[in-house]
Coordinates of C-alpha atoms and ligand atoms in Angstrom, one line a residue:
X1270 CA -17.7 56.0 -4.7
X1271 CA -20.0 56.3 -7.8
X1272 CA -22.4 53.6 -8.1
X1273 CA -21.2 51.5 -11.1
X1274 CA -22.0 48.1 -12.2
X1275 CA -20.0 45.0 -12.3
X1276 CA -19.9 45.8 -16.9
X1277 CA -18.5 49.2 -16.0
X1278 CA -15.7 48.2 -14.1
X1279 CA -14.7 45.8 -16.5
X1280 CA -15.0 48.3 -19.5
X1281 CA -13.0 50.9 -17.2
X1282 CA -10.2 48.9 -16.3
X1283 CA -10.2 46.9 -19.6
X1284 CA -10.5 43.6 -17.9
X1285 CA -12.6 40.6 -18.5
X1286 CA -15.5 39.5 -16.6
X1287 CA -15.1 35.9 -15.6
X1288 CA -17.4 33.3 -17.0
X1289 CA -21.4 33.6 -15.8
X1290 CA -20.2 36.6 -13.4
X1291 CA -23.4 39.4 -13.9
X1292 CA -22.2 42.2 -15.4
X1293 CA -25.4 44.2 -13.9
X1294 CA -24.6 43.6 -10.3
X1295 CA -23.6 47.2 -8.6
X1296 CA -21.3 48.4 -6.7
X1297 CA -22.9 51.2 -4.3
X1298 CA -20.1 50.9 -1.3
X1299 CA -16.4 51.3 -1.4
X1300 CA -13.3 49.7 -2.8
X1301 CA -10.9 48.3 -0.5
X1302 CA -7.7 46.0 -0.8
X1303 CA -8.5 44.2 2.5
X1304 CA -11.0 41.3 3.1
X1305 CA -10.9 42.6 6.7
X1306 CA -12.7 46.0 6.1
X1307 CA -15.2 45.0 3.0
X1308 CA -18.4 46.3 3.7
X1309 CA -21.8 45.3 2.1
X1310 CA -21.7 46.6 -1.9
X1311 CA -18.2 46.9 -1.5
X1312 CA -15.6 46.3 -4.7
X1313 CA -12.7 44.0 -3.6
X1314 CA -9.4 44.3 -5.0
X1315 CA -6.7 41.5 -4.6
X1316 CA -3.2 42.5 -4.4
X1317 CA -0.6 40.1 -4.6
X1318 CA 1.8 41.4 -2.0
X1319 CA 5.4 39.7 -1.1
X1320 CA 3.4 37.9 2.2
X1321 CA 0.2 37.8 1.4
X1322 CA -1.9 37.1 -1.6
X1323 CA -5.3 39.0 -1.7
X1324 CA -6.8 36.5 -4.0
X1325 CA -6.7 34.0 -0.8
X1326 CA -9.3 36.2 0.6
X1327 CA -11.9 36.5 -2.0
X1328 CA -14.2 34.2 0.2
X1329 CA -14.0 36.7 3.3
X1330 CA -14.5 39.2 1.1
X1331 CA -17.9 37.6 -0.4
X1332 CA -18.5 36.9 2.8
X1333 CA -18.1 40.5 4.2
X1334 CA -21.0 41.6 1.4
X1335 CA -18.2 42.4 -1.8
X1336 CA -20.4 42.6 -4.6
X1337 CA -17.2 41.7 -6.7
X1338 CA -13.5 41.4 -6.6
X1339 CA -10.8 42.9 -9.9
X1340 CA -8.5 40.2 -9.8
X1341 CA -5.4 39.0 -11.9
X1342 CA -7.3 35.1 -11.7
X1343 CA -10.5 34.4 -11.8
X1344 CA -12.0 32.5 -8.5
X1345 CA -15.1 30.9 -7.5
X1346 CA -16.3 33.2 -4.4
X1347 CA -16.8 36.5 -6.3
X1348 CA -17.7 37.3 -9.4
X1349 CA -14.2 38.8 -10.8
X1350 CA -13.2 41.3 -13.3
X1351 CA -9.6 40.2 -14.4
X1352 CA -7.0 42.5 -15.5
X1353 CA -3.0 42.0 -16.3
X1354 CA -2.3 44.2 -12.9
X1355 CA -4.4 45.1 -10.5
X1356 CA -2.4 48.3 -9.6
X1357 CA -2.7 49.5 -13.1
X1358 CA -6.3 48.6 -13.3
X1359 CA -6.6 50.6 -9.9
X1360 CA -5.7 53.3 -11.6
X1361 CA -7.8 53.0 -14.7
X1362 CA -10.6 52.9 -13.2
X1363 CA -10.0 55.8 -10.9
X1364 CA -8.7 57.9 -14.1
X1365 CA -12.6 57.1 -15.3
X1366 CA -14.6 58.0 -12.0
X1367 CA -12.4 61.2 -12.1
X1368 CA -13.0 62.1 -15.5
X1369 CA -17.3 61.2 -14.8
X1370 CA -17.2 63.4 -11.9
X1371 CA -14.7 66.3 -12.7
X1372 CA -17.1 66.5 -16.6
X1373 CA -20.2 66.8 -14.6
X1374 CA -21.3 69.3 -11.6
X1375 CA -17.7 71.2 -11.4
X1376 CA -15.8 68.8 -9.0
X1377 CA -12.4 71.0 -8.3
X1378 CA -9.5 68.5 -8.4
X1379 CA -6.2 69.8 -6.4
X1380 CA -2.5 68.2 -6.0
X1381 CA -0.1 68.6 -3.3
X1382 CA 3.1 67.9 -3.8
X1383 CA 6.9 68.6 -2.4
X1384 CA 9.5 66.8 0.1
X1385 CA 7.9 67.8 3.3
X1386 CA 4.4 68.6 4.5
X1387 CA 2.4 67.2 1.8
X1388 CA 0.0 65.5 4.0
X1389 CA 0.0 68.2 7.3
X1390 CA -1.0 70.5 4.1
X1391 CA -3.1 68.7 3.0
X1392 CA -4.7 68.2 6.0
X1393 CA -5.3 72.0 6.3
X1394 CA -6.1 72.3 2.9
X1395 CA -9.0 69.6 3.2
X1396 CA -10.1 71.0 6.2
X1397 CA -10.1 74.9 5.1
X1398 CA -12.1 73.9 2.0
X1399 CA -14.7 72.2 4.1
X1400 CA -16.2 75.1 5.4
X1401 CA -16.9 75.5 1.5
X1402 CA -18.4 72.5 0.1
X1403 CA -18.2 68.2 0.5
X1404 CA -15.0 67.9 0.4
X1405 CA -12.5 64.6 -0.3
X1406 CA -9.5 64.8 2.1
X1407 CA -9.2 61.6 3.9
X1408 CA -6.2 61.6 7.2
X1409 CA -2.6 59.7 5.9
X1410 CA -0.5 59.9 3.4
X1411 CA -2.3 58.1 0.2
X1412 CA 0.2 59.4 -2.3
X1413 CA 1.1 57.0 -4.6
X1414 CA -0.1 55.0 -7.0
X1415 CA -2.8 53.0 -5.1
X1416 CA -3.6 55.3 -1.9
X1417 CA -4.2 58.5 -4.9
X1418 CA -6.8 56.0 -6.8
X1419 CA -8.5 55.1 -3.7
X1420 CA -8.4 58.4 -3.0
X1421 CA -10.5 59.9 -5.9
X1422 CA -12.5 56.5 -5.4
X1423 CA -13.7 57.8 -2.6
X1424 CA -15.5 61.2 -4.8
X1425 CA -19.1 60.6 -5.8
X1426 CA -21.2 63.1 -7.6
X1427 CA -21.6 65.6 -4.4
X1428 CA -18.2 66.0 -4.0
X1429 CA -17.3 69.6 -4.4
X1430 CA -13.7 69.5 -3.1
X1431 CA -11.2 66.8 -4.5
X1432 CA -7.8 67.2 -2.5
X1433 CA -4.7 64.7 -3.8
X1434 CA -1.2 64.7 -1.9
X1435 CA 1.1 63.2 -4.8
X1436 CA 4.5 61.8 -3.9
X1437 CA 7.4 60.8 -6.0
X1438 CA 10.3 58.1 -6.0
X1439 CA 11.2 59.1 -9.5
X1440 CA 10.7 61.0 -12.4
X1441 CA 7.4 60.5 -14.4
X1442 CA 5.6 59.4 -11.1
X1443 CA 3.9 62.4 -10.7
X1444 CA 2.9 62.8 -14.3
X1445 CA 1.3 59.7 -13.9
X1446 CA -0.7 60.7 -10.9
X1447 CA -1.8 63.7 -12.6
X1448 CA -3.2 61.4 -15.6
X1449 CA -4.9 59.6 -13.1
X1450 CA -6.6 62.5 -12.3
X1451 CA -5.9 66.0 -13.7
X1452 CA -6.0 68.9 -11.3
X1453 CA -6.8 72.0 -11.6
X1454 CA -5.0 73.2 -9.2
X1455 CA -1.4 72.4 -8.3
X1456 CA 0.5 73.2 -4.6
X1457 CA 4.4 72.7 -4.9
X1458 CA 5.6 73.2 -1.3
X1459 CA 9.8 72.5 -1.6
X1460 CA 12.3 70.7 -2.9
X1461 CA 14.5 69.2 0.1
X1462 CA 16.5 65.6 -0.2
X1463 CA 13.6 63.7 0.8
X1464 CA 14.1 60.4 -1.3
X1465 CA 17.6 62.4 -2.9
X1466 CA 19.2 58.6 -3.0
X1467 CA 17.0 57.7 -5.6
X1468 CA 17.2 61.3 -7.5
X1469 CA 20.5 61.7 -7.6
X1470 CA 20.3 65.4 -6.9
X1471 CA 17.9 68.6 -6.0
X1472 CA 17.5 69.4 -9.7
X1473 CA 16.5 66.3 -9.9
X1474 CA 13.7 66.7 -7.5
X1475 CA 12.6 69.8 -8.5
X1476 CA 12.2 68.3 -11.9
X1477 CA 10.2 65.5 -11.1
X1478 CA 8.0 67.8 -8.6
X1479 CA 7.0 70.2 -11.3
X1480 CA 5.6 67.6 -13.0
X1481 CA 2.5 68.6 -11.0
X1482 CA 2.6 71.8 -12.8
X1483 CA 3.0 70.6 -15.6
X1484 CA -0.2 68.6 -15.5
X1485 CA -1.9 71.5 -15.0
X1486 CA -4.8 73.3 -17.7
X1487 CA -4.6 76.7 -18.7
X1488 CA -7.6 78.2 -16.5
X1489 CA -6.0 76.1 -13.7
X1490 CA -3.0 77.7 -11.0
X1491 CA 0.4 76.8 -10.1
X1492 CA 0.2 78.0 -6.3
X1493 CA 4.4 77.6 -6.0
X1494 CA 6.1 78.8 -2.5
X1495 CA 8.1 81.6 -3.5
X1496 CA 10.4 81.2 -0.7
X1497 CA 12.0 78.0 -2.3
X1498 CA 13.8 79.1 -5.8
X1499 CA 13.3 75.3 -6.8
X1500 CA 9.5 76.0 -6.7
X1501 CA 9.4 79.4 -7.7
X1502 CA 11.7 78.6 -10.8
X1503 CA 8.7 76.0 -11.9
X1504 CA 6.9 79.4 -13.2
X1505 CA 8.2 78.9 -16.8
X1506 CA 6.9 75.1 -16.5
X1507 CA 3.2 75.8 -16.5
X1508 CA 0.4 77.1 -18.9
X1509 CA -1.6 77.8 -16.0
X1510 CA -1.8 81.3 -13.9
X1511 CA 1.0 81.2 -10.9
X1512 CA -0.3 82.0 -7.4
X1513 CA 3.1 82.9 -5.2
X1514 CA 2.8 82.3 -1.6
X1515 CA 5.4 82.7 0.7
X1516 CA 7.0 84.8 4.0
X1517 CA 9.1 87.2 1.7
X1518 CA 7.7 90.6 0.8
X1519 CA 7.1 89.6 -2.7
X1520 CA 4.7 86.8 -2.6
X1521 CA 0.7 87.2 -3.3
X1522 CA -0.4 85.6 -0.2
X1523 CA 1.8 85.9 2.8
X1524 CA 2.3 85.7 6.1
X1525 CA 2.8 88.8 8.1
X1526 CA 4.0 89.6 11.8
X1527 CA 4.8 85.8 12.6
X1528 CA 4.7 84.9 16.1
X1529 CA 4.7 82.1 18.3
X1530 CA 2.4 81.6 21.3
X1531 CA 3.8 79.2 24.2
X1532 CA 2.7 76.0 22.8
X1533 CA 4.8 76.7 19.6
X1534 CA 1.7 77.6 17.3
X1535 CA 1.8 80.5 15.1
X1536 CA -0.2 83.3 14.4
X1537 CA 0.3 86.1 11.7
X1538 CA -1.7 87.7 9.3
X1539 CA -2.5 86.2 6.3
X1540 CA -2.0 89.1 3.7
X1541 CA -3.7 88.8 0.1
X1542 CA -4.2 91.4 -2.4
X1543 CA -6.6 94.2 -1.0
X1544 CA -7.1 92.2 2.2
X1545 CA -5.5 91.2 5.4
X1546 CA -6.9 88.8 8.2
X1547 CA -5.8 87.1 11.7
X1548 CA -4.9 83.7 11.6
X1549 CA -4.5 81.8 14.9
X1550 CA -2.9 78.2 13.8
X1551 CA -4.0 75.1 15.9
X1552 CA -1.1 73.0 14.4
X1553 CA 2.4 73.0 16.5
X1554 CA 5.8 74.3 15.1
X1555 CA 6.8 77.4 12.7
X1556 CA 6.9 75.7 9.8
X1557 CA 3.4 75.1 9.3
X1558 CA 3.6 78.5 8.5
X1559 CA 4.6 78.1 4.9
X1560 CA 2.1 74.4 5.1
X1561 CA -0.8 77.2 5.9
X1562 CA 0.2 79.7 3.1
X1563 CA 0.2 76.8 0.7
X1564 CA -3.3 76.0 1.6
X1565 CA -4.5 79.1 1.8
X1566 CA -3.1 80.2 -1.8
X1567 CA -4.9 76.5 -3.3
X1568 CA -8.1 77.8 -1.4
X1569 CA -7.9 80.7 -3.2
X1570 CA -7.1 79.4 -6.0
X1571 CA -10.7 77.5 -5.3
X1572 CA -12.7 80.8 -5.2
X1573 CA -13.0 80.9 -1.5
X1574 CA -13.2 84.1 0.0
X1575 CA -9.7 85.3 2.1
X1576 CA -11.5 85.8 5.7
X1577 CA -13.3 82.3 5.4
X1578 CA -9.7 81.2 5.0
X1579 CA -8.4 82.4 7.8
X1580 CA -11.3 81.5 10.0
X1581 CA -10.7 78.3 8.8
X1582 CA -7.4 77.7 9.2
X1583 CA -7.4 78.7 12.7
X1584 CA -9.8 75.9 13.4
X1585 CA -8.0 73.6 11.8
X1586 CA -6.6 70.5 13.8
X1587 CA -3.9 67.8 13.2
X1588 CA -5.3 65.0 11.7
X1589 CA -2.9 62.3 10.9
X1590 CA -1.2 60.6 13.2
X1591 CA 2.6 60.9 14.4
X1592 CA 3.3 64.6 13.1
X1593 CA 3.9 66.7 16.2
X1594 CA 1.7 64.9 18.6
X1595 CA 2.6 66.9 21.8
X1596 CA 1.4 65.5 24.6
X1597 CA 2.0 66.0 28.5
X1598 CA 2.7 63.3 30.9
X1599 CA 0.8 63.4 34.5
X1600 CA 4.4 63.6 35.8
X1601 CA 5.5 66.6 33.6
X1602 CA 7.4 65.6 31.0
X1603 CA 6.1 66.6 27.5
X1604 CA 6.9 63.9 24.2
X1605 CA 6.9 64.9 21.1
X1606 CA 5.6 62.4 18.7
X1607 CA 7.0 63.7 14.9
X1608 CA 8.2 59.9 14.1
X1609 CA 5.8 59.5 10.8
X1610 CA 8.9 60.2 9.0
X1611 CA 12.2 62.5 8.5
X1612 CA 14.5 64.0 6.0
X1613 CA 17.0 66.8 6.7
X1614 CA 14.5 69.6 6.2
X1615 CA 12.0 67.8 8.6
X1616 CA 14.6 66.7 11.2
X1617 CA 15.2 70.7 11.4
X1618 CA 11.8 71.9 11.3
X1619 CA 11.1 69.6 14.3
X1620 CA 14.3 70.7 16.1
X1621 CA 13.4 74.1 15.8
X1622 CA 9.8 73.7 17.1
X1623 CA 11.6 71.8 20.0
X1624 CA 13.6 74.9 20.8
X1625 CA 10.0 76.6 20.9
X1626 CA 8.4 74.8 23.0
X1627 CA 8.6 75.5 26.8
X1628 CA 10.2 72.9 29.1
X1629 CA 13.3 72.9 31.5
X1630 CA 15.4 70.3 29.1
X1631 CA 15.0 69.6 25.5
X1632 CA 15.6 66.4 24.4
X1633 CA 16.1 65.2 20.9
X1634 CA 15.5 60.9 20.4
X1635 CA 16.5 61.0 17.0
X1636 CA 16.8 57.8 14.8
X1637 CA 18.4 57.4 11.5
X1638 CA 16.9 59.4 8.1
X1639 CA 16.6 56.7 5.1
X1640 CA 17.0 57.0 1.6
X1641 CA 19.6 59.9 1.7
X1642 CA 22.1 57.9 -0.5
X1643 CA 25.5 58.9 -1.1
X1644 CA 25.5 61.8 1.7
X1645 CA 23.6 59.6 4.3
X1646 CA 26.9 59.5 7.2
X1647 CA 27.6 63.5 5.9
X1648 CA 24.1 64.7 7.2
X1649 CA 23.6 62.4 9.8
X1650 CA 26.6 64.1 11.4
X1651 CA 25.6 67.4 10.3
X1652 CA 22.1 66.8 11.6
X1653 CA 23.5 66.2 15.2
X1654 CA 26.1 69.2 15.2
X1655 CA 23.3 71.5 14.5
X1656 CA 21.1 69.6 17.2
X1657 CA 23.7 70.6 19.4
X1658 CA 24.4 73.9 18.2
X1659 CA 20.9 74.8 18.1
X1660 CA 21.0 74.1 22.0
X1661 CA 19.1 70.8 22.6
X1662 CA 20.2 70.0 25.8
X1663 CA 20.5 66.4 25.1
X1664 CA 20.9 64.4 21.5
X1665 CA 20.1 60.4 22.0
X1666 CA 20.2 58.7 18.4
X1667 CA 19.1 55.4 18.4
X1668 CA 20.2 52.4 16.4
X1669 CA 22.9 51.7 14.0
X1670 CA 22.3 53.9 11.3
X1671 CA 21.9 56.7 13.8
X1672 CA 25.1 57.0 15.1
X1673 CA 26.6 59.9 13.2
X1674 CA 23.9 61.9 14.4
X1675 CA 25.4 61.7 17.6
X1676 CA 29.0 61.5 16.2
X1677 CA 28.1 65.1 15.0
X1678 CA 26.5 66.1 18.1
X1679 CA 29.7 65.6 20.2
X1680 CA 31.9 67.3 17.6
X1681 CA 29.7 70.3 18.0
X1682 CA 30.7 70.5 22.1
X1683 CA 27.8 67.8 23.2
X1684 CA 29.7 66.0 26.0
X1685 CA 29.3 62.3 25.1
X1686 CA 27.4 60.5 27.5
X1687 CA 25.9 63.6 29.0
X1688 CA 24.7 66.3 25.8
X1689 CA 25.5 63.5 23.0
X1690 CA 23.8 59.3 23.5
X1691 CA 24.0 56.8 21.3
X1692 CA 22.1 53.8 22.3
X1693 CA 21.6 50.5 20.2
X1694 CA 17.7 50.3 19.9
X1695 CA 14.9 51.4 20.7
X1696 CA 14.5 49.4 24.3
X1697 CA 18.0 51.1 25.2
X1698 CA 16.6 54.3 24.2
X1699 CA 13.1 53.7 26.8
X1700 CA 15.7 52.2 29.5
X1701 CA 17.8 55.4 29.7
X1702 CA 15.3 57.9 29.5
X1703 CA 13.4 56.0 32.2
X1704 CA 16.4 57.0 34.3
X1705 CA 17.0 60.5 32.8
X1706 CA 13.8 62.1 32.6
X1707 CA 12.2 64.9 35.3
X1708 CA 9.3 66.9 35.1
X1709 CA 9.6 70.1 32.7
X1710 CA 11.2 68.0 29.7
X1711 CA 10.8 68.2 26.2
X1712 CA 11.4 65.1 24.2
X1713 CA 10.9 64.6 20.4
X1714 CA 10.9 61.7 19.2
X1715 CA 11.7 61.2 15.1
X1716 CA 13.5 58.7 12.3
X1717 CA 12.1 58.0 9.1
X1718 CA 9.5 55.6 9.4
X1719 CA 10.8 52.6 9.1
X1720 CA 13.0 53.1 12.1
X1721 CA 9.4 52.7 14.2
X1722 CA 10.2 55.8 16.8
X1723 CA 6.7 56.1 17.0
X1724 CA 6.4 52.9 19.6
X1725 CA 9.1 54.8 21.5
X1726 CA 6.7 57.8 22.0
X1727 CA 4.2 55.4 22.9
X1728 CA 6.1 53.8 25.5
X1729 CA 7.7 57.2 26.6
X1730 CA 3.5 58.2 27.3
X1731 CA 2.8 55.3 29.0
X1732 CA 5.6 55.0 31.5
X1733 CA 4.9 58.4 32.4
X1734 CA 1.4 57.0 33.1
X1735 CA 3.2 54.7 35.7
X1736 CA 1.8 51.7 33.8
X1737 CA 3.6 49.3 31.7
X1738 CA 2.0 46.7 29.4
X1739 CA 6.0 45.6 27.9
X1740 CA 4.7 44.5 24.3
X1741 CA 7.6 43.1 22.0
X1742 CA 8.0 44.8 18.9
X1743 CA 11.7 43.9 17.6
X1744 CA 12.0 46.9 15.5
X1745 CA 15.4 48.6 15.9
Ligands
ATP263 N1 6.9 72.8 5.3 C1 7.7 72.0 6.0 N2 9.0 72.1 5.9 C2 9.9 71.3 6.6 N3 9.4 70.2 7.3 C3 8.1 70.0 7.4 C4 7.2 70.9 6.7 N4 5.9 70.4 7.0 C5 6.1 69.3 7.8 N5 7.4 69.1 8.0 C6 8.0 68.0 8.8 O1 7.9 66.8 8.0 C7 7.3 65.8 8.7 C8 6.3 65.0 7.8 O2 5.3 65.9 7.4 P1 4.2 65.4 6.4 O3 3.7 64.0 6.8 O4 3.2 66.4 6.3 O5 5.1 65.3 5.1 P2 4.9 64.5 3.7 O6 5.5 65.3 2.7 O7 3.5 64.1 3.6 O8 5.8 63.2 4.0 P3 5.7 61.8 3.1 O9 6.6 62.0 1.9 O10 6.2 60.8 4.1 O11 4.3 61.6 2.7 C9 6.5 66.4 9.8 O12 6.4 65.5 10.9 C10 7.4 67.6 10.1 O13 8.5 67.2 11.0
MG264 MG1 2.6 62.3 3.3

């Protein structure tokens, strides 16, 4: 972060410093939200979450070297700045580093944004435009509104590169992201039914998606996928210029002569006006195709030449956790870790990656996708019919809220207990496939977060390793 004093902070969030506190002291580290990682210099903020109550801490964190701590009370460990609501004041003060930086040596701001793939974009995006300048990209998904403020308080004044994934549970969300801090450049991926429960329909995601574009200045770009009408149709919404990207023949940056080595990874060439150059991806499954376009089109966008693109997104790695980890066990089999999260669109992307992948059997552990309201049982079951249909040899869904997935996946010809499982948890779920799997399988293993797959995966890797430290996690 920017160095600022103890005053600033105060005058940027609008809160008061508490009796004797001096204003003059500095913060030259970080913010953070937990006493457990402050560092010396550091800026302490105290959440008051439904367990714990960050203003317990403030000791630790004075301990830990916090120069100060924005609070909603004053205490006696730190010197406070106290605000109404720390979340708010989060944001403040990030909206007035942003507006510092992005008014003084040309920091270029840019927001991601869609139902899927914000954050493996993201994550090519941050690494493409390293090979440019300092870049701010950190690994996760810091989307909303405290992970985007700690984002951007993570810029200082050598940042070149500001890279935001922006998420939305509801309209006006993203707006208010984009106050926070104003992009210049704006990446709308797709409109799928990630969090449709709470929109009550695809229009209604696409409207509160093209907020981002929106946001955006004049001199800025819209960089839409063309191969989504939702995005494409946010053209009309934006004053600035619109960068089409895409697989279609239409698009001003696409993808050309996709293939798919034998570890699923595409290559292509990445076609932009006047130029064309080989692109080798790193990153598993063919939908990171249209992740890769996305970035390259915001790149771009950025000034940065086409073939330093390319080069760059063929070094490109995965960098957060849980998105198509593939990994091979000494005995043979391969797991699939996708379980960050899922949605309909995701649960196919990963299916169809699965079918890509080389292995004797393929086998889908699939948990239950969250937030899909009204249609949840409808594409559950649909979800496991076109599991089946697209050849999986065998569909397990796990847990409760699973069960039409595997309801669908007999329907389509899955022979229960044989092509189509249901087990109860996820303990059922290691048990059986301790007694199904041989060498030469496939397994992915995906449910929206909360469902916890990812401990599956974990387990499914270290049995295979022929070692078993049997924690207890009681997660469905
Ligand atoms: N372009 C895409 N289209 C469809 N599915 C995708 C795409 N990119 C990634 N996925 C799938 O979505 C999963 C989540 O990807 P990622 O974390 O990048 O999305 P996200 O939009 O950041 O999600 P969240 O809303 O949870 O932050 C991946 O594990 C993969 O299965
Ligand atoms: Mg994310």
């Amino acid at each position: 972060m920017i160095r600022l004093s103890l005053a600033e902070v105060a005058q940027l969030t609008g809160g008061e410093l508490t009796g004797g506190a001096d204003g003059t002291a500095v913060v030259t580290g970080g913010v953070t939200l937990d006493s457990r990682t402050v560092a010396a210099g550091d800026l302490f903020v105290a959440f008051t979450g439904e367990r714990v109550d960050g203003h317990d801490f403030l000791g630790a964190a004075a301990a830990a070297g916090a120069v100060g701590a924005l609070t909603t009370r004053p205490g006696d460990a730190l010197p406070c700045v106290v605000v109404p609501d720390t979340v708010a004041a989060l944001g403040r003060l990030a909206a007035g580093v942003h507006e510092r930086l992005a008014g003084g040596q040309g920091l270029i701001t840019l927001g991601i944004t869609g139902s899927s793939g914000k954050t493996s974009t993201k994550d090519l995006l941050g690494q493409v435009l390293a090979a440019a300048g300092p870049t701010v990209s950190p690994p996760g998904s810091f989307n909303n509104d405290i992970g985007l403020p700690l984002t951007v308080l993570s810029a200082d004044e050598t940042t070149r590169y500001l890279v935001l994934e922006m998420g939305a549970r509801g309209r006006g969300h993203i707006a208010r992201l984009c106050r926070v801090a104003p992009p210049r450049i704006g990446v709308v991926l797709n409109v799928g039914s990630a969090h449709l429960g709470e929109f009550g329909s695809p229009e209604g995601i696409a409207q509160a998606k093209g907020e981002l574009v929106e946001a955006l200045p004049a001199d800025g770009t819209a960089v839409l996928n063309a191969d989504d009408p939702r995005v494409l149709g946010m053209a009309t919404r934006t004053r600035a210029r619109v960068m089409t990207t895409g697989r279609g023949p239409d698009a001003e940056v696409r993808a050309a002569g996709v293939s798919l080595d034998d570890s699923a990874r595409a290559r292509f060439t990445l076609v932009v006006p006047g130029e064309e150059h080989p692109v080798a991806l790193q990153v598993v499954g063919e939908h990171q195709v249209a992740n890769a376009l996305s970035a390259a089109g915001a790149a771009l966008a950025a000034g940065m030449p086409a073939a330093d693109v390319a080069a760059a997104l063929s070094a490109a790695g995965s960098r957060s956790r849980w998105r198509m980890e593939v990994e091979r066990r000494p005995d043979g089999v391969t797991v699939v870790n996708d379980a960050y999260n899922a949605n309909p669109e995701s649960m196919r992307a990963a299916l169809a990656a699965l079918t890509q992948l080389p292995g004797t059997r393929r086998i889908a552990v699939l948990g239950a996708m969250a937030e899909l309201g009204p249609d949840a049982s409808v594409e559950h079951e649909r979800l496991g019919r076109d599991a089946a249909a697209a050849g999986i040899d065998l569909v397990m869904a796990v847990g409760t809220d699973a069960v039409g997935i595997a309801d669908g996946a007999t329907a389509a010809g899955g022979r229960a207990g044989e092509e189509s499982v249901h087990v109860p948890d996820r303990a059922a779920a290691r048990e059986l496939l301790g007694t199904l799997l041989r060498p030469g399988d496939v397994v992915l293993v995906k449910a929206s977060r909360s469902y916890g797959l990812e401990l599956l995966a974990a387990d499914l890797l270290r049995d295979g390793a022929g070692r078993d430290d049997d924690r207890d996690e009681g997660i469905a």
